Amino acid sequence: MTQFKASLILYLFFSLNAAQAETLEEAWGTALNSNHQIKAAQANTQASQENLLAAQGQMLPQLNFRSGYTQYNESPGAKTTIEGQTVNFTTQQAGSVNAQALASIPIFTSGKITQNIHAAQANLSATQANETVIELDLKMRIADAYISVLRAESLLEVVKQHLESLTAHAHDVQNQFEQGIVARNDILAANVEVLNAQQAITYTATQLDNAKAQYNQLLTRPLTQAVQLAKKFPSLPKENEETLTDNALKNRPELLVLTQKIDELEAQKEGVKADLLPQVSANGGYNYQQNRYQAHEGLWMANVGVEWKAFDGTTSHKSDSLTRQAFALQEQKEMLQGQIQLQIRQAWLESQETQQRINVAAQAITQANENRNVITDRYQQGLATHTDVIHAEDLRTTSYQNWHQATYDLALATLRLQRALGNL
């Protein structure tokens, strides 16, 4: 019964720790809700949405009100000749109020408003895609920091085990010396190894603290906040390299940004050209001019206006400028496609290489443990030297370090491959 209770306590303890450990997905969620760069990108997206609404608003009527009061030093008048005599008469009072309400709506703009809306839509799509890019980059930085913490924790555990083994060996050396089997320099050498291991623990613990501080900074937390992470990562994609490359070229938001930016410039260019074509609008409203000498102070009016620029020395240059800008972005897009292909290739090769390293490292751990045990037994029997034991322990420690490094390198390669695919 006692053994059962102990097992139950251990199970609950580790289950509680696992429940408290923060996953990578939870870390991403925290960062996306608090990171200042993400908030700035979201604000840019909202600004683009407002620009689109403004472009669409060009199709709606405009209603303008205007009013004022005018005071002259004298009453305006007119002068004429009647039967050979000059006659002056007042046409307007010296002080008067005027007011106007005018509505205007475009009827035909040769596609100018349509192209402006198209450009604003493309800009919004580009801004949204850029927000996704920023999110992916932030997620990748967090993933790097996340793995750095776990890597440092694992290496710290390895050097602690290394210290325990060296301490046990130093105890064996002391026993051997007391029995007169080994010389005093073996004790000194063993103690030096213990001190070196303690120094390695101090160094690795500091590296772990730095890794945690960087991780907390990315999540906008106090740098000294406790960090407990779960060892859970995305699975490696099963598709071959060619399929992964095709998917990346279809899904990467960086390419969408450039595509939409090019589309925006093309729409702006067409809008500039449309400005040289006929622009037709309808206008109507009410005008009031206070004047007791005028028969009708308030008048309704309506008209249809046509504007056609016969010549504009700037439009062609604006159009050419937009064409060149679109060409430049197209070249950047072509270059980015090549870079994406290289990123997929590198991440895929890294994932294949790290899987092989893990298998080799696991075999090395088994053999290194067995070798250390054999050498330790031989030393205790006086058949091996202190140097043999230290060498065996170093091999065992290196094997564990290699296994942990390969394991986290695989996790990082998988995440980099997912980032290259645009799927984090």
Tab-separated table of C-alpha atoms in Angstrom, residues 87-277:
chain	number	residue	atom	x	y	z
A	87	VAL	CA	-28.945	107.765	-62.451
A	88	ASN	CA	-27.441	105.768	-59.532
A	89	PHE	CA	-29.406	103.001	-57.805
A	90	THR	CA	-28.539	100.477	-55.128
A	91	THR	CA	-28.332	96.789	-56.143
A	92	GLN	CA	-27.337	95.210	-52.850
A	93	GLN	CA	-27.380	96.103	-49.195
A	94	ALA	CA	-24.102	96.908	-47.483
A	95	GLY	CA	-24.265	93.923	-45.116
A	96	SER	CA	-25.698	90.549	-46.104
A	97	VAL	CA	-25.767	86.862	-45.208
A	98	ASN	CA	-25.101	84.182	-47.805
A	99	ALA	CA	-25.561	80.417	-47.518
A	100	GLN	CA	-25.181	77.514	-49.907
A	101	ALA	CA	-25.920	73.796	-49.824
A	102	LEU	CA	-24.416	71.898	-52.765
A	103	ALA	CA	-24.595	68.161	-53.547
A	104	SER	CA	-22.299	66.519	-56.107
A	105	ILE	CA	-22.108	62.946	-57.362
A	106	PRO	CA	-19.797	61.439	-60.005
A	107	ILE	CA	-21.618	59.957	-62.976
A	108	PHE	CA	-18.736	58.783	-65.148
A	109	THR	CA	-15.006	58.927	-64.275
A	110	SER	CA	-13.514	56.758	-67.069
A	111	GLY	CA	-12.637	54.110	-64.458
A	112	LYS	CA	-10.687	56.429	-62.143
A	113	ILE	CA	-12.723	55.661	-59.017
A	114	THR	CA	-12.859	51.942	-59.830
A	115	GLN	CA	-9.076	51.796	-60.132
A	116	ASN	CA	-8.646	53.734	-56.886
A	117	ILE	CA	-10.837	51.181	-55.116
A	118	HIS	CA	-8.896	48.330	-56.726
A	119	ALA	CA	-5.619	49.863	-55.553
A	120	ALA	CA	-6.949	50.273	-52.002
A	121	GLN	CA	-8.151	46.659	-51.951
A	122	ALA	CA	-4.740	45.441	-53.109
A	123	ASN	CA	-3.050	47.600	-50.471
A	124	LEU	CA	-5.285	46.105	-47.764
A	125	SER	CA	-4.462	42.580	-48.912
A	126	ALA	CA	-0.741	43.415	-48.900
A	127	THR	CA	-0.978	44.905	-45.417
A	128	GLN	CA	-2.832	41.865	-44.105
A	129	ALA	CA	-0.233	39.561	-45.646
A	130	ASN	CA	2.538	41.675	-44.136
A	131	GLU	CA	0.871	41.336	-40.735
A	132	THR	CA	1.036	37.563	-41.228
A	133	VAL	CA	4.732	37.841	-42.098
A	134	ILE	CA	5.403	39.756	-38.880
A	135	GLU	CA	3.466	37.155	-36.881
A	136	LEU	CA	5.444	34.307	-38.463
A	137	ASP	CA	8.755	36.047	-37.798
A	138	LEU	CA	7.778	36.657	-34.179
A	139	LYS	CA	6.697	33.036	-33.776
A	140	MET	CA	10.030	31.872	-35.170
A	141	ARG	CA	11.975	34.113	-32.790
A	142	ILE	CA	9.934	32.764	-29.894
A	143	ALA	CA	10.531	29.196	-31.092
A	144	ASP	CA	14.289	29.861	-31.166
A	145	ALA	CA	14.162	31.249	-27.622
A	146	TYR	CA	11.891	28.413	-26.481
A	147	ILE	CA	14.290	25.767	-27.733
A	148	SER	CA	17.275	27.676	-26.366
A	149	VAL	CA	15.746	27.447	-22.875
A	150	LEU	CA	15.054	23.720	-23.194
A	151	ARG	CA	18.493	23.113	-24.693
A	152	ALA	CA	20.197	24.947	-21.814
A	153	GLU	CA	18.089	23.054	-19.265
A	154	SER	CA	19.075	19.715	-20.785
A	155	LEU	CA	22.757	20.639	-20.949
A	156	LEU	CA	22.620	21.800	-17.330
A	157	GLU	CA	21.178	18.434	-16.346
A	158	VAL	CA	23.958	16.664	-18.248
A	159	VAL	CA	26.739	18.627	-16.546
A	160	LYS	CA	25.078	18.023	-13.174
A	161	GLN	CA	25.130	14.292	-13.863
A	162	HIS	CA	28.726	14.693	-14.982
A	163	LEU	CA	29.529	16.316	-11.632
A	164	GLU	CA	27.787	13.508	-9.755
A	165	SER	CA	29.828	10.895	-11.621
A	166	LEU	CA	33.097	12.753	-11.050
A	167	THR	CA	32.262	13.221	-7.361
A	168	ALA	CA	31.611	9.504	-7.031
A	169	HIS	CA	34.880	8.791	-8.838
A	170	ALA	CA	36.753	11.187	-6.517
A	171	HIS	CA	35.330	9.199	-3.595
A	172	ASP	CA	36.604	5.974	-5.172
A	173	VAL	CA	40.028	7.546	-5.696
A	174	GLN	CA	40.102	8.587	-2.030
A	175	ASN	CA	39.326	5.025	-0.984
A	176	GLN	CA	42.012	3.683	-3.304
A	177	PHE	CA	44.529	6.165	-1.908
A	178	GLU	CA	43.691	5.256	1.680
A	179	GLN	CA	44.326	1.632	0.775
A	180	GLY	CA	47.648	2.617	-0.743
A	181	ILE	CA	46.655	1.509	-4.225
A	182	VAL	CA	46.988	4.861	-6.047
A	183	ALA	CA	49.236	7.871	-5.703
A	184	ARG	CA	48.217	11.246	-4.273
A	185	ASN	CA	48.271	12.908	-7.684
A	186	ASP	CA	45.191	10.827	-8.613
A	187	ILE	CA	43.313	12.535	-5.780
A	188	LEU	CA	44.474	15.946	-6.963
A	189	ALA	CA	43.522	15.173	-10.558
A	190	ALA	CA	40.081	13.882	-9.531
A	191	ASN	CA	39.436	16.997	-7.431
A	192	VAL	CA	40.441	19.222	-10.358
A	193	GLU	CA	37.908	17.413	-12.552
A	194	VAL	CA	35.203	17.999	-9.933
A	195	LEU	CA	36.038	21.702	-9.751
A	196	ASN	CA	35.978	21.988	-13.533
A	197	ALA	CA	32.550	20.336	-13.591
A	198	GLN	CA	31.305	22.805	-10.962
A	199	GLN	CA	32.553	25.637	-13.149
A	200	ALA	CA	30.718	24.149	-16.136
A	201	ILE	CA	27.519	24.072	-14.065
A	202	THR	CA	27.910	27.748	-13.161
A	203	TYR	CA	28.493	28.691	-16.801
A	204	THR	CA	25.570	26.605	-18.102
A	205	ALA	CA	23.230	27.909	-15.392
A	206	THR	CA	24.083	31.465	-16.438
A	207	GLN	CA	23.397	30.582	-20.064
A	208	LEU	CA	20.041	29.171	-18.978
A	209	ASP	CA	19.162	32.370	-17.107
A	210	ASN	CA	20.052	34.434	-20.189
A	211	ALA	CA	17.908	32.183	-22.381
A	212	LYS	CA	14.953	32.571	-20.022
A	213	ALA	CA	15.376	36.357	-19.935
A	214	GLN	CA	15.358	36.530	-23.745
A	215	TYR	CA	12.294	34.297	-23.843
A	216	ASN	CA	10.435	36.471	-21.321
A	217	GLN	CA	11.383	39.634	-23.208
A	218	LEU	CA	9.783	38.307	-26.393
A	219	LEU	CA	6.589	37.595	-24.459
A	220	THR	CA	6.647	41.079	-22.865
A	221	ARG	CA	7.082	39.645	-19.379
A	222	PRO	CA	9.366	40.532	-16.466
A	223	LEU	CA	12.815	39.188	-17.371
A	224	THR	CA	13.124	37.250	-14.102
A	225	GLN	CA	9.708	35.569	-14.319
A	226	ALA	CA	9.847	31.806	-13.772
A	227	VAL	CA	9.878	29.766	-16.982
A	228	GLN	CA	8.685	26.181	-17.252
A	229	LEU	CA	8.321	24.816	-20.769
A	230	ALA	CA	6.813	21.677	-22.233
A	231	LYS	CA	8.892	19.537	-24.578
A	232	LYS	CA	6.274	19.471	-27.304
A	233	PHE	CA	6.922	20.483	-30.919
A	234	PRO	CA	5.210	20.298	-34.331
A	235	SER	CA	5.676	17.126	-36.333
A	236	LEU	CA	8.011	17.015	-39.307
A	237	PRO	CA	6.088	17.284	-42.619
A	238	LYS	CA	5.897	13.970	-44.476
A	239	GLU	CA	5.880	15.415	-48.007
A	240	ASN	CA	8.959	15.239	-50.198
A	241	GLU	CA	11.135	18.248	-50.918
A	242	GLU	CA	9.534	19.017	-54.282
A	243	THR	CA	6.013	19.079	-52.825
A	244	LEU	CA	7.156	21.209	-49.899
A	245	THR	CA	8.727	23.721	-52.293
A	246	ASP	CA	5.555	23.944	-54.371
A	247	ASN	CA	3.472	24.502	-51.239
A	248	ALA	CA	5.832	27.218	-50.022
A	249	LEU	CA	5.659	29.096	-53.327
A	250	LYS	CA	1.855	29.028	-53.059
A	251	ASN	CA	1.470	29.889	-49.383
A	252	ARG	CA	4.283	32.231	-48.374
A	253	PRO	CA	2.725	35.559	-47.347
A	254	GLU	CA	5.879	37.438	-48.397
A	255	LEU	CA	5.077	36.568	-52.011
A	256	LEU	CA	1.481	37.676	-51.522
A	257	VAL	CA	2.698	41.025	-50.212
A	258	LEU	CA	4.709	41.655	-53.361
A	259	THR	CA	1.940	40.354	-55.637
A	260	GLN	CA	-0.609	42.693	-54.079
A	261	LYS	CA	1.817	45.618	-54.111
A	262	ILE	CA	2.360	45.089	-57.835
A	263	ASP	CA	-1.409	44.902	-58.338
A	264	GLU	CA	-1.811	48.135	-56.368
A	265	LEU	CA	0.741	49.957	-58.530
A	266	GLU	CA	-0.907	48.726	-61.725
A	267	ALA	CA	-4.289	49.979	-60.504
A	268	GLN	CA	-2.769	53.333	-59.548
A	269	LYS	CA	-1.247	53.600	-63.001
A	270	GLU	CA	-4.641	52.984	-64.656
A	271	GLY	CA	-6.204	55.525	-62.317
A	272	VAL	CA	-3.648	58.134	-63.345
A	273	LYS	CA	-4.370	57.465	-67.017
A	274	ALA	CA	-8.129	57.715	-66.394
A	275	ASP	CA	-7.604	61.204	-64.987
A	276	LEU	CA	-6.866	62.375	-68.568
A	277	LEU	CA	-10.218	61.043	-69.816
